[in-house]
XYZ file of C-alpha atoms in Angstrom:
739
model
C -26.385 223.076 -180.937
C -23.942 220.976 -178.839
C -25.656 217.932 -180.004
C -26.201 219.475 -183.420
C -22.488 220.116 -183.800
C -21.568 216.087 -182.063
C -23.903 214.669 -184.973
C -22.079 216.683 -187.966
C -18.845 216.261 -186.769
C -19.035 212.749 -186.165
C -21.594 211.551 -188.646
C -19.271 210.451 -190.795
C -17.922 207.744 -188.341
C -21.284 206.349 -187.543
C -22.161 205.946 -191.450
C -18.765 204.181 -192.112
C -19.602 201.945 -189.335
C -23.012 201.334 -190.121
C -21.451 200.356 -193.466
C -18.487 198.421 -192.706
C -21.370 195.787 -190.952
C -23.180 195.703 -194.285
C -20.081 195.286 -196.295
C -16.747 194.945 -194.367
C -13.620 196.045 -195.315
C -10.927 194.133 -197.550
C -8.472 192.420 -195.640
C -4.558 192.861 -195.888
C -1.997 190.551 -196.110
C 1.296 191.218 -195.309
C 3.862 188.758 -196.949
C 7.662 188.272 -195.399
C 10.303 186.127 -197.380
C 13.309 184.697 -196.408
C 16.416 186.107 -196.470
C 18.902 186.096 -193.609
C 20.056 189.707 -192.917
C 18.577 190.569 -196.043
C 15.584 190.802 -193.695
C 16.017 193.496 -192.180
C 14.892 195.048 -195.201
C 11.570 194.864 -193.930
C 11.693 197.095 -191.508
C 12.074 199.701 -193.429
C 9.510 198.332 -195.380
C 7.102 198.423 -192.370
C 8.008 201.680 -191.279
C 6.357 203.136 -194.845
C 3.466 201.056 -194.810
C 2.935 201.947 -191.198
C 3.252 206.217 -192.423
C 0.435 205.230 -194.859
C -1.292 204.296 -192.285
C -2.446 201.165 -194.162
C -3.857 198.213 -192.045
C -2.169 194.995 -191.758
C -5.297 192.022 -191.103
C -2.290 189.169 -191.484
C 0.702 188.020 -191.216
C 3.182 185.112 -192.935
C 6.242 185.250 -193.061
C 9.365 182.602 -193.677
C 12.786 182.341 -191.598
C 14.045 186.103 -191.103
C 10.349 187.268 -192.588
C 8.962 185.175 -189.859
C 10.966 186.229 -187.243
C 10.505 190.525 -188.379
C 6.904 188.727 -188.828
C 6.370 187.784 -185.366
C 7.639 190.711 -183.467
C 5.168 192.734 -185.352
C 2.535 190.680 -184.516
C 2.560 191.042 -180.960
C 2.434 194.345 -181.049
C 6.524 195.906 -181.962
C 6.154 198.957 -184.026
C 8.222 199.103 -187.355
C 10.567 201.686 -184.808
C 11.091 199.439 -182.102
C 11.816 196.580 -184.056
C 14.550 198.789 -185.761
C 15.765 199.974 -182.384
C 15.744 196.358 -181.494
C 17.923 195.007 -184.504
C 20.293 197.693 -183.790
C 21.309 196.647 -180.230
C 21.995 193.182 -181.003
C 25.393 191.516 -181.127
C 24.097 189.219 -184.189
C 27.546 187.745 -184.328
C 27.132 186.501 -180.494
C 23.177 185.605 -181.091
C 23.712 183.610 -183.919
C 26.242 181.410 -182.257
C 25.920 179.059 -178.489
C 28.735 181.161 -177.594
C 28.165 182.562 -173.315
C 29.427 185.479 -172.272
C 32.383 185.450 -170.365
C 30.876 187.348 -167.058
C 28.417 184.714 -167.405
C 29.904 181.312 -167.366
C 31.021 179.714 -164.011
C 34.673 180.689 -163.067
C 35.205 177.179 -163.790
C 34.664 176.957 -166.779
C 36.098 180.352 -167.869
C 39.456 179.206 -168.609
C 37.495 176.937 -171.663
C 36.153 178.862 -173.666
C 37.265 179.261 -177.264
C 39.419 176.925 -176.922
C 37.111 174.231 -179.363
C 36.140 174.387 -182.786
C 33.984 172.398 -183.687
C 31.882 169.517 -181.213
C 30.584 166.120 -182.011
C 28.307 164.097 -180.531
C 29.007 160.117 -179.541
C 27.518 157.520 -177.844
C 29.281 155.088 -176.420
C 27.824 151.641 -174.647
C 30.526 149.851 -172.628
C 28.556 146.526 -171.895
C 27.792 146.604 -175.596
C 31.227 146.886 -176.669
C 30.073 149.526 -178.974
C 29.874 153.472 -179.735
C 29.771 155.807 -182.367
C 30.938 159.340 -183.349
C 28.369 161.008 -185.568
C 28.116 164.579 -187.049
C 25.915 167.506 -185.354
C 22.657 168.205 -186.763
C 23.526 171.968 -186.922
C 26.332 173.769 -185.881
C 24.200 175.524 -183.345
C 21.631 174.645 -181.551
C 20.098 178.558 -181.460
C 20.074 178.825 -177.483
C 21.216 181.987 -178.008
C 18.514 183.189 -180.789
C 15.363 181.438 -179.025
C 16.358 183.470 -175.770
C 15.946 186.680 -177.565
C 12.163 185.542 -179.049
C 11.056 184.546 -176.107
C 12.298 188.023 -174.003
C 10.758 190.019 -177.221
C 7.283 187.504 -177.035
C 6.637 187.740 -173.435
C 3.447 187.645 -172.734
C 2.639 185.232 -175.764
C 5.036 182.220 -174.404
C 2.103 179.946 -173.761
C 0.623 177.473 -175.977
C -1.636 179.407 -178.320
C -3.438 180.021 -181.299
C -1.725 182.599 -183.436
C -5.463 184.213 -184.316
C -5.087 185.542 -180.871
C -2.079 187.589 -181.358
C -2.509 191.374 -181.588
C -2.225 190.527 -185.920
C -3.091 186.945 -186.331
C 0.282 185.335 -187.591
C 1.192 182.454 -189.641
C 4.927 180.979 -190.363
C 6.247 178.491 -193.115
C 8.890 175.308 -191.708
C 9.976 172.070 -193.735
C 9.713 168.872 -191.954
C 12.881 166.809 -192.645
C 11.718 163.381 -192.065
C 8.485 163.707 -194.706
C 9.697 166.610 -197.022
C 6.362 168.591 -196.857
C 5.799 171.878 -196.331
C 4.395 172.878 -192.340
C 2.155 175.848 -191.680
C 2.705 176.815 -188.113
C -0.540 178.698 -186.847
C -0.682 177.783 -183.506
C 1.853 176.793 -180.726
C 4.410 178.528 -178.984
C 5.032 181.694 -181.112
C 9.030 182.218 -180.379
C 9.677 178.502 -181.156
C 7.476 178.873 -184.307
C 10.137 181.479 -185.481
C 12.769 179.180 -184.249
C 11.691 176.889 -186.434
C 10.762 178.995 -189.417
C 14.448 179.966 -189.528
C 16.110 176.881 -188.732
C 18.598 177.187 -191.820
C 19.653 173.795 -192.533
C 23.260 173.058 -191.458
C 24.196 176.165 -189.511
C 20.697 175.449 -186.882
C 19.881 172.473 -185.440
C 16.243 171.414 -186.212
C 13.347 172.042 -183.572
C 11.556 169.056 -182.717
C 7.911 169.595 -183.200
C 5.862 166.208 -182.030
C 7.278 163.176 -184.877
C 8.362 165.927 -186.948
C 11.594 167.566 -187.349
C 11.497 170.949 -188.485
C 14.016 173.187 -190.979
C 13.802 176.877 -192.794
C 11.207 176.930 -194.864
C 12.576 178.754 -197.497
C 13.739 175.513 -198.703
C 10.080 174.862 -199.918
C 8.035 178.300 -199.065
C 10.033 181.042 -199.450
C 7.231 183.664 -200.310
C 4.024 182.406 -198.297
C 1.463 184.405 -199.850
C -0.575 181.171 -200.437
C -0.714 181.100 -196.389
C -1.447 184.829 -196.452
C -4.661 183.857 -198.411
C -5.394 181.326 -196.332
C -5.806 183.166 -193.403
C -8.342 185.812 -195.007
C -5.858 187.635 -196.751
C -7.998 189.680 -199.633
C -5.148 191.854 -200.875
C -1.286 191.283 -200.701
C 1.315 193.451 -200.016
C 4.689 191.626 -200.546
C 7.932 192.186 -199.398
C 10.582 189.772 -201.374
C 14.276 189.688 -203.082
C 15.513 189.250 -206.102
C 18.866 187.691 -207.403
C 21.465 190.073 -208.481
C 23.540 188.438 -211.735
C 26.174 190.392 -211.690
C 26.033 189.315 -207.926
C 25.699 186.175 -208.312
C 28.617 185.673 -210.867
C 31.057 187.236 -208.335
C 29.794 184.280 -205.735
C 29.853 181.702 -208.191
C 31.609 178.578 -206.407
C 31.611 180.541 -203.156
C 29.898 179.012 -199.534
C 27.519 182.276 -200.258
C 26.152 181.086 -203.537
C 25.164 177.485 -202.233
C 24.209 179.287 -198.873
C 21.380 181.562 -200.988
C 20.527 179.563 -203.942
C 19.592 175.977 -201.839
C 15.878 177.614 -201.857
C 15.623 176.811 -205.595
C 15.795 173.210 -205.259
C 12.256 172.554 -204.304
C 10.545 175.727 -203.898
C 11.015 177.993 -206.750
C 7.800 177.213 -208.868
C 5.430 178.417 -205.601
C 8.011 181.120 -205.141
C 6.725 181.879 -208.871
C 3.019 181.354 -208.457
C 3.142 183.174 -205.348
C 4.798 186.187 -206.719
C 2.529 186.628 -209.410
C -0.627 186.345 -206.918
C 0.662 189.638 -204.949
C -1.348 192.450 -205.528
C 1.650 195.529 -204.144
C 5.499 193.557 -204.185
C 7.876 195.752 -203.124
C 11.244 194.611 -204.101
C 14.638 195.993 -202.096
C 17.584 196.152 -203.607
C 20.199 195.377 -201.186
C 22.962 195.026 -203.313
C 26.019 193.902 -201.888
C 24.933 192.411 -199.454
C 24.193 189.129 -198.853
C 21.949 186.324 -196.230
C 25.296 186.614 -194.009
C 26.033 190.163 -193.430
C 25.124 190.748 -189.778
C 27.338 193.335 -188.826
C 26.074 197.111 -188.138
C 26.447 199.312 -190.709
C 25.643 196.679 -193.375
C 22.308 196.407 -191.108
C 21.837 200.233 -190.934
C 21.979 199.772 -194.990
C 19.763 197.115 -195.581
C 16.543 198.432 -193.193
C 17.066 202.105 -195.307
C 17.201 200.410 -198.812
C 13.724 198.461 -197.855
C 12.731 201.762 -196.937
C 13.826 202.948 -200.376
C 12.119 200.414 -202.245
C 8.702 200.968 -200.532
C 8.618 204.624 -201.255
C 8.828 203.826 -204.990
C 5.298 201.948 -204.179
C 3.906 204.862 -202.172
C 1.373 205.792 -204.936
C -0.049 201.811 -205.195
C -0.241 201.974 -201.292
C -2.547 205.379 -201.083
C -4.579 204.077 -203.373
C -4.861 200.894 -201.920
C -5.645 203.166 -198.908
C -8.067 205.050 -201.044
C -9.843 202.073 -201.949
C -10.072 200.513 -198.228
C -12.107 203.956 -197.458
C -9.513 203.864 -194.277
C -10.974 206.686 -192.438
C -9.050 208.508 -189.635
C -11.710 209.079 -187.083
C -12.419 207.427 -183.218
C -13.815 204.392 -184.137
C -10.836 203.627 -186.808
C -10.458 199.854 -186.271
C -7.815 199.398 -183.848
C -5.657 196.458 -183.164
C -5.512 194.149 -179.464
C -3.127 196.108 -177.529
C 0.182 194.001 -176.159
C 0.008 195.299 -172.491
C 3.527 193.856 -171.954
C 5.214 195.713 -175.321
C 6.784 198.609 -172.783
C 7.318 196.605 -169.409
C 11.109 196.251 -169.043
C 10.866 195.437 -165.153
C 8.577 192.178 -164.130
C 7.211 191.134 -160.513
C 7.833 187.193 -160.107
C 5.630 185.641 -157.532
C 7.513 182.408 -157.535
C 10.727 180.712 -159.655
C 10.747 177.226 -160.520
C 12.943 174.800 -162.722
C 11.594 171.877 -164.473
C 13.660 168.820 -166.163
C 15.784 168.549 -162.406
C 15.234 166.735 -159.380
C 14.519 168.898 -157.089
C 18.124 169.059 -155.121
C 19.093 170.237 -158.606
C 16.412 172.687 -158.906
C 17.442 174.432 -155.743
C 21.588 174.115 -157.123
C 20.441 175.781 -160.229
C 18.747 178.890 -158.239
C 21.552 179.262 -156.161
C 23.375 180.359 -159.721
C 20.079 183.271 -160.243
C 20.126 185.408 -157.657
C 16.948 187.317 -157.700
C 16.375 190.252 -155.307
C 12.903 191.547 -154.479
C 11.085 189.675 -156.961
C 11.790 191.764 -160.059
C 13.396 190.997 -162.728
C 14.493 193.203 -165.672
C 13.938 191.256 -169.389
C 18.090 192.120 -169.550
C 18.360 189.891 -166.424
C 16.278 187.619 -167.060
C 18.681 187.012 -170.453
C 21.355 186.795 -167.910
C 19.660 184.125 -165.776
C 19.218 182.316 -168.750
C 22.713 182.335 -170.081
C 24.128 181.318 -166.896
C 22.374 177.956 -166.372
C 22.713 177.495 -170.137
C 27.254 178.143 -169.312
C 27.074 175.657 -166.684
C 27.841 173.542 -169.677
C 25.141 170.249 -168.130
C 21.953 171.253 -170.728
C 21.830 171.636 -174.471
C 18.581 173.874 -173.977
C 17.515 176.427 -171.501
C 14.270 178.144 -171.915
C 11.509 180.275 -169.802
C 8.036 180.982 -169.534
C 5.906 182.971 -167.523
C 2.421 182.154 -165.751
C -0.367 184.336 -165.526
C -0.617 188.082 -165.044
C 2.004 190.221 -162.628
C 3.182 189.067 -160.517
C 4.040 186.042 -162.923
C 5.366 182.177 -162.241
C 8.713 182.381 -163.801
C 9.401 178.891 -165.158
C 12.634 177.585 -166.334
C 12.570 174.150 -168.463
C 16.178 172.459 -169.020
C 16.940 169.554 -171.122
C 20.406 167.523 -170.220
C 23.008 166.592 -172.311
C 21.708 163.101 -174.317
C 24.920 162.685 -175.342
C 28.905 163.389 -174.476
C 30.579 165.393 -177.052
C 34.413 164.877 -178.754
C 35.709 168.753 -178.952
C 37.833 170.044 -181.150
C 40.366 172.363 -181.269
C 43.450 173.509 -183.707
C 46.018 176.195 -183.382
C 48.919 176.629 -185.745
C 52.037 179.274 -185.074
C 55.422 179.823 -186.024
C 57.054 178.587 -183.177
C 55.326 174.969 -182.434
C 53.587 174.258 -186.020
C 50.499 173.002 -185.577
C 48.613 171.526 -183.128
C 45.268 169.769 -182.402
C 43.210 168.989 -178.745
C 40.784 166.957 -178.399
C 38.712 166.715 -175.317
C 35.716 164.733 -173.766
C 33.560 164.520 -170.875
C 31.374 161.871 -169.489
C 29.371 162.199 -166.657
C 28.860 159.537 -164.782
C 25.843 160.695 -162.065
C 23.559 163.802 -162.413
C 23.287 164.444 -158.976
C 26.585 164.590 -158.015
C 27.874 166.195 -161.479
C 29.990 163.427 -160.572
C 32.411 163.040 -164.247
C 35.630 162.011 -165.733
C 36.957 164.346 -168.634
C 39.948 163.736 -171.093
C 42.037 166.094 -172.565
C 45.092 165.866 -175.476
C 47.207 167.894 -177.398
C 48.578 166.940 -179.846
C 51.683 167.918 -181.370
C 55.638 169.038 -180.518
C 54.712 169.286 -177.130
C 52.270 166.889 -176.142
C 49.983 165.721 -173.250
C 47.173 163.678 -171.925
C 45.295 164.842 -169.042
C 42.383 162.458 -167.453
C 40.619 164.258 -164.439
C 37.780 163.183 -162.566
C 35.824 165.459 -160.482
C 32.643 165.681 -158.023
C 31.050 169.027 -158.015
C 28.935 170.735 -156.172
C 26.780 173.192 -158.279
C 28.854 175.791 -159.309
C 30.486 176.271 -155.898
C 32.776 173.900 -154.633
C 34.893 170.804 -157.138
C 36.950 168.312 -155.893
C 38.927 165.675 -157.223
C 41.830 164.125 -158.605
C 43.770 164.719 -161.559
C 46.446 163.168 -163.409
C 48.722 164.524 -166.344
C 51.524 163.518 -168.178
C 53.553 165.613 -170.729
C 56.560 165.232 -172.780
C 58.653 168.466 -173.536
C 61.614 169.263 -175.859
C 62.549 172.597 -174.242
C 64.716 175.123 -176.361
C 66.800 176.745 -173.517
C 68.671 180.156 -174.949
C 70.629 182.564 -173.306
C 70.600 186.324 -174.612
C 68.918 184.976 -177.664
C 71.177 182.007 -178.754
C 70.122 178.584 -178.590
C 72.321 176.885 -175.550
C 70.525 173.574 -175.015
C 67.347 171.709 -175.587
C 66.126 169.593 -172.531
C 63.859 166.974 -173.122
C 62.037 165.906 -170.185
C 58.664 163.395 -169.582
C 56.313 164.815 -166.730
C 54.143 162.580 -165.001
C 51.712 164.499 -162.186
C 48.973 163.348 -160.060
C 47.101 166.337 -158.529
C 44.378 165.798 -155.611
C 42.421 168.433 -155.633
C 41.312 169.039 -151.753
C 39.007 172.008 -152.471
C 37.902 174.358 -155.208
C 35.454 177.292 -154.268
C 33.902 179.472 -156.086
C 31.905 182.974 -155.198
C 31.196 184.708 -158.141
C 34.431 186.141 -160.074
C 37.042 184.277 -157.477
C 38.124 180.516 -157.363
C 40.155 179.281 -154.247
C 41.945 176.111 -154.190
C 43.974 173.795 -151.677
C 45.658 171.153 -153.289
C 48.856 168.373 -152.856
C 50.357 166.534 -155.629
C 52.702 164.117 -156.825
C 55.765 165.043 -159.537
C 57.545 163.030 -161.303
C 60.489 164.394 -163.789
C 62.155 161.944 -166.667
C 65.368 163.567 -168.499
C 66.048 162.076 -171.821
C 67.822 164.386 -174.066
C 71.929 163.787 -173.726
C 72.720 167.200 -173.495
C 71.088 168.360 -170.287
C 74.458 167.676 -168.245
C 75.519 170.993 -169.799
C 73.215 172.462 -167.100
C 75.170 170.512 -164.587
C 78.511 169.663 -165.322
C 78.108 167.299 -161.771
C 75.067 165.554 -162.928
C 73.008 166.213 -159.794
C 69.996 168.686 -160.513
C 68.688 166.969 -163.790
C 68.717 163.236 -162.463
C 64.751 161.338 -162.381
C 63.008 162.614 -159.418
C 60.043 162.781 -157.653
C 58.768 165.929 -156.113
C 56.202 166.086 -153.430
C 54.175 169.574 -153.522
C 51.589 171.513 -151.773
C 49.986 174.591 -153.138
C 47.502 177.117 -152.773
C 46.190 179.288 -155.119
C 43.391 182.097 -155.735
C 42.076 183.752 -159.116
C 39.775 186.877 -159.375
C 38.866 186.856 -162.857
C 35.725 189.000 -164.371
C 37.725 189.630 -168.117
C 34.974 190.280 -170.487
C 36.917 188.175 -173.077
C 40.513 186.425 -172.495
C 41.387 187.848 -176.589
C 42.175 191.322 -176.126
C 39.867 192.386 -173.097
C 37.839 195.431 -172.549
C 36.366 195.488 -169.053
C 37.085 193.879 -166.236
C 40.481 192.955 -164.788
C 42.435 189.652 -163.477
C 44.374 188.512 -160.499
C 45.871 185.756 -159.560
C 48.792 184.510 -156.772
C 50.019 180.904 -156.313
C 52.285 180.184 -153.182
C 53.731 176.206 -153.537
C 55.943 174.323 -151.489
C 58.379 171.519 -153.259
C 59.770 168.341 -151.233
C 61.581 165.321 -152.359
C 60.344 163.368 -148.715
C 57.002 165.674 -147.986
C 58.500 167.740 -145.496
C 61.906 168.757 -146.860
C 64.281 169.178 -150.360
C 67.813 167.680 -149.928
C 67.826 167.470 -146.301
C 66.725 170.813 -146.595
C 63.926 173.195 -146.291
C 61.323 173.011 -148.670
C 61.526 175.127 -151.798
C 58.718 178.524 -150.889
C 57.656 179.670 -154.341
C 55.202 182.706 -154.700
C 53.838 183.690 -158.168
C 51.540 186.775 -159.200
C 50.249 188.124 -161.959
C 47.802 190.975 -162.499
C 46.532 193.222 -165.939
C 43.602 195.633 -166.403
C 42.011 196.698 -169.482
C 41.430 200.739 -169.537
C 39.515 202.411 -172.562
C 41.344 205.340 -173.798
C 38.705 206.507 -176.363
C 35.306 204.125 -178.331
C 37.515 201.675 -179.639
C 40.881 201.958 -178.055
C 41.951 200.297 -175.255
C 45.213 199.968 -173.038
C 45.980 196.720 -170.546
C 49.189 197.524 -168.097
C 50.183 193.791 -167.163
C 52.558 193.075 -164.012
C 53.812 189.268 -163.536
C 56.041 188.434 -160.619
C 57.672 184.951 -159.397
C 59.968 184.840 -156.484
C 61.758 181.147 -155.398
C 62.774 181.701 -151.970
C 65.378 179.273 -151.732
C 69.614 179.757 -152.706
C 68.717 176.153 -153.893
C 66.475 175.465 -156.598
C 66.041 172.617 -158.859
C 66.386 173.605 -162.659
C 63.437 172.613 -163.143
C 61.527 174.873 -160.819
C 63.846 177.398 -162.448
C 62.412 180.875 -163.194
C 61.806 180.359 -167.090
C 61.128 183.768 -169.139
C 59.650 184.110 -172.844
C 57.626 182.878 -175.313
C 53.880 183.870 -175.781
C 51.961 182.548 -173.308
C 52.355 181.868 -169.457
C 52.506 178.325 -168.429
C 52.675 177.335 -172.078
C 55.453 174.213 -171.722
C 56.392 174.456 -168.110
C 53.748 176.024 -165.558
C 56.711 178.912 -164.064
C 57.150 179.891 -167.296
C 56.528 183.881 -167.992
C 55.493 184.883 -171.332
C 57.174 187.676 -172.664
C 56.281 189.497 -175.832
C 58.668 189.569 -178.531
C 61.535 187.240 -177.216
C 62.736 184.342 -179.553
C 62.559 182.058 -176.624
C 62.643 180.804 -173.377
C 65.706 181.722 -171.124
C 66.369 180.825 -167.295
C 66.996 183.787 -165.061
C 67.027 184.801 -161.344
C 65.348 183.924 -158.398
C 63.138 186.778 -158.570
C 61.804 188.281 -161.862
C 59.359 190.360 -162.493
C 57.642 191.398 -165.440
C 56.178 194.648 -166.802
C 54.332 195.231 -169.945
C 51.661 197.418 -171.350
C 49.309 197.130 -174.424
C 47.434 199.068 -176.737
C 44.981 197.496 -178.867
C 42.942 198.924 -181.673
C 39.638 197.477 -182.591
C 38.798 199.213 -186.145
C 36.309 196.659 -187.355
C 34.353 193.968 -185.205
C 36.818 191.157 -186.051
C 40.067 193.640 -186.741
C 42.886 194.700 -184.371
C 45.909 196.351 -184.640
C 47.905 196.223 -181.070
C 51.482 197.269 -179.566
C 53.068 196.208 -176.351
C 55.979 197.718 -174.377
C 57.776 195.532 -171.763
C 60.314 195.339 -169.148
C 61.905 192.343 -167.302
C 63.896 192.409 -164.020
C 65.745 189.892 -162.281
C 68.300 188.952 -159.677
C 69.432 186.090 -157.298
C 67.547 187.724 -154.657
C 64.136 190.318 -153.927
C 65.853 192.844 -152.040
C 68.581 193.166 -155.221
C 66.137 193.281 -158.123
C 66.927 196.326 -159.676
C 70.279 195.843 -158.897
C 70.519 193.209 -161.416
C 69.759 193.153 -165.468
C 67.000 194.798 -166.955
C 65.888 194.133 -170.592
C 63.278 196.086 -172.742
C 61.282 194.829 -175.164
C 58.548 196.019 -178.020
C 55.860 194.134 -180.420
C 53.465 194.986 -182.935
C 50.972 193.047 -184.344
C 47.827 192.555 -186.459
C 44.935 189.722 -185.731
C 41.616 189.195 -187.438
C 39.580 187.085 -185.733
C 38.662 184.072 -188.280
C 35.720 181.202 -187.390
C 38.879 178.809 -186.631
C 40.210 181.846 -183.870
C 42.204 184.765 -184.234
C 44.573 184.770 -186.975
C 47.774 187.119 -186.018
C 50.808 188.091 -187.504
C 53.716 189.762 -185.217
C 57.066 191.499 -185.085
C 58.491 191.378 -181.906
C 62.149 192.748 -180.566
C 62.998 192.278 -176.899
C 66.312 193.089 -175.249
C 66.380 189.521 -173.431
C 66.977 187.286 -176.687
C 68.627 190.902 -178.168
C 67.267 190.072 -181.772
C 63.629 190.622 -183.753
C 61.356 188.130 -183.653
C 57.945 187.238 -186.321
C 55.426 185.142 -185.280
C 52.327 183.690 -187.150
C 49.639 181.782 -185.768
C 46.212 181.223 -186.375
C 43.112 179.675 -183.703
C 42.848 180.221 -179.978
C 45.696 179.664 -177.651
C 45.732 175.769 -175.462
């Protein structure tokens, strides 16, 4: 009876298997079009196809369709892809930015300074040089790193037919203008090539080809799915909204979303006609660049809604395929790494560098107990790229667990001219230009030249020898010219003109994680050129041209996640310096001793509300102090005009205060959308000639209210402040990052 019952239960399955041997069911191909952020709708549609139980035998995609399709082909379910999309910082992924925590301490002050980088070549012997435009605004380092992370187990050269679901994608070759079908190679690289949007991402080099986004030629590759063997095509594509196109006329969005119409429109029409079930999500008013979380949620939901409308056609297709829910139902290949988060590592090596450099890089990315999580793997990659030495960093895992982890790096082949811009209502416009010239790979010997063109210009020439990210030594020359407006209780009392030449020897600069320590000495020469300088010193004894010989010890602990409205970490710095005019004395007396410190730490009050208390102080330990080293308080930023300057929010300008200055403030900021901030600052300043009488001296209160919006060029700030020091209201407007 048991045998009979078993036969009766599973006879339909056995019959179906025998029938399948005589005549295989029709194969289903899934076609996913490009569309930037609109492509997230594919994920919603996939959820419906999964719910219906439609077998997918082939996947063909372009651009974002290649990304979603590639992830689905390696075994990620629609729900898993949804989760992956939701947790990503797309603003970060679409750029080459490195999170501040992953940058070497020596590089953190340079973050966000530059708006554009132009590659150039300089041949001194041939007396020739050339500045060129980059092939793309972004190299795509972060997005490629994500693709590698999500395709673990399939990072080797392979035929894409060997994936759990056979996959193919489309790219365009810039050099020939031809459509390139990618059916083999490295999956992550293929996905990256298919979405290399012209002008935004650099093209991908493959043999003799230079590959860009396939949407230019074939944005809906149903013909590729047919060639792969599909008998039935289910496609997801997007139609243009005529009303929305009218609104976008003449805008950058119109250009980016309609670029595909130049070459591939006729092929798209033919491929649409060759589709059996076409799903067209209505994603209005969202566009290809809407990578913000609220938009992503809506776009995925729109894809699901559009597929639900095709439910009857989808179920009819399932019935025609005779897909049975029994034990021998066809199963796709399993991905054994899909749920694996912690990876066992046997060996780690680095390709593309010398043995000495490999040892150096491996010290940047320490690994405990030969285990690494996917998140840690991303961080390790980012730390290597964040050194600023390489144009690309990727990795691959060899074999089975424990894997061999191999990083592949490519040194920057050309120097770059980096340009930044800043505008504010105090100084008007300023341009920052910078370039770094590497002289020797092994010693990381380099020249760095930086200049600011503004009302207060400067030029810095820095030569340094770096031993990894742990040590730096060298020599630095700076010449600057300042017209310093000096105020007295809010009224302009004098303009002090000074040209400063400084030559600094950096004996030792050490880095230990988030800690930087350096010991140095320098020469500073001041030339005063403003005729009104004598108002400060009627006897003309303190503002004559003067050469000083200085020594300093400086330390910083900095693990802030951002310099612009940080939300985690803390910052602490101290500096002790000695100033002399004959190496050991100042005016035949004791050298001037100066102690300076600064501390602040953001604290979360709510999900988007943070408070940052800050305290800064500077103490001059001598009674006789040259005017150029006296305490100057005021202005927007510390050290903006002179190194000893202590910023004071809401103040009109800088004022001389006593030998001991203490400034304390607290800033409250509310990040009500990803790019919009409201903030308020309350500050307190006290000063006196002597430390022990600090709070017997004058004290000042101030406040500042502001709004900021983060643009492509940097933050736009609108502020209104009041300071008891200057005794007046002070409006302030700025655009761009401070430098």
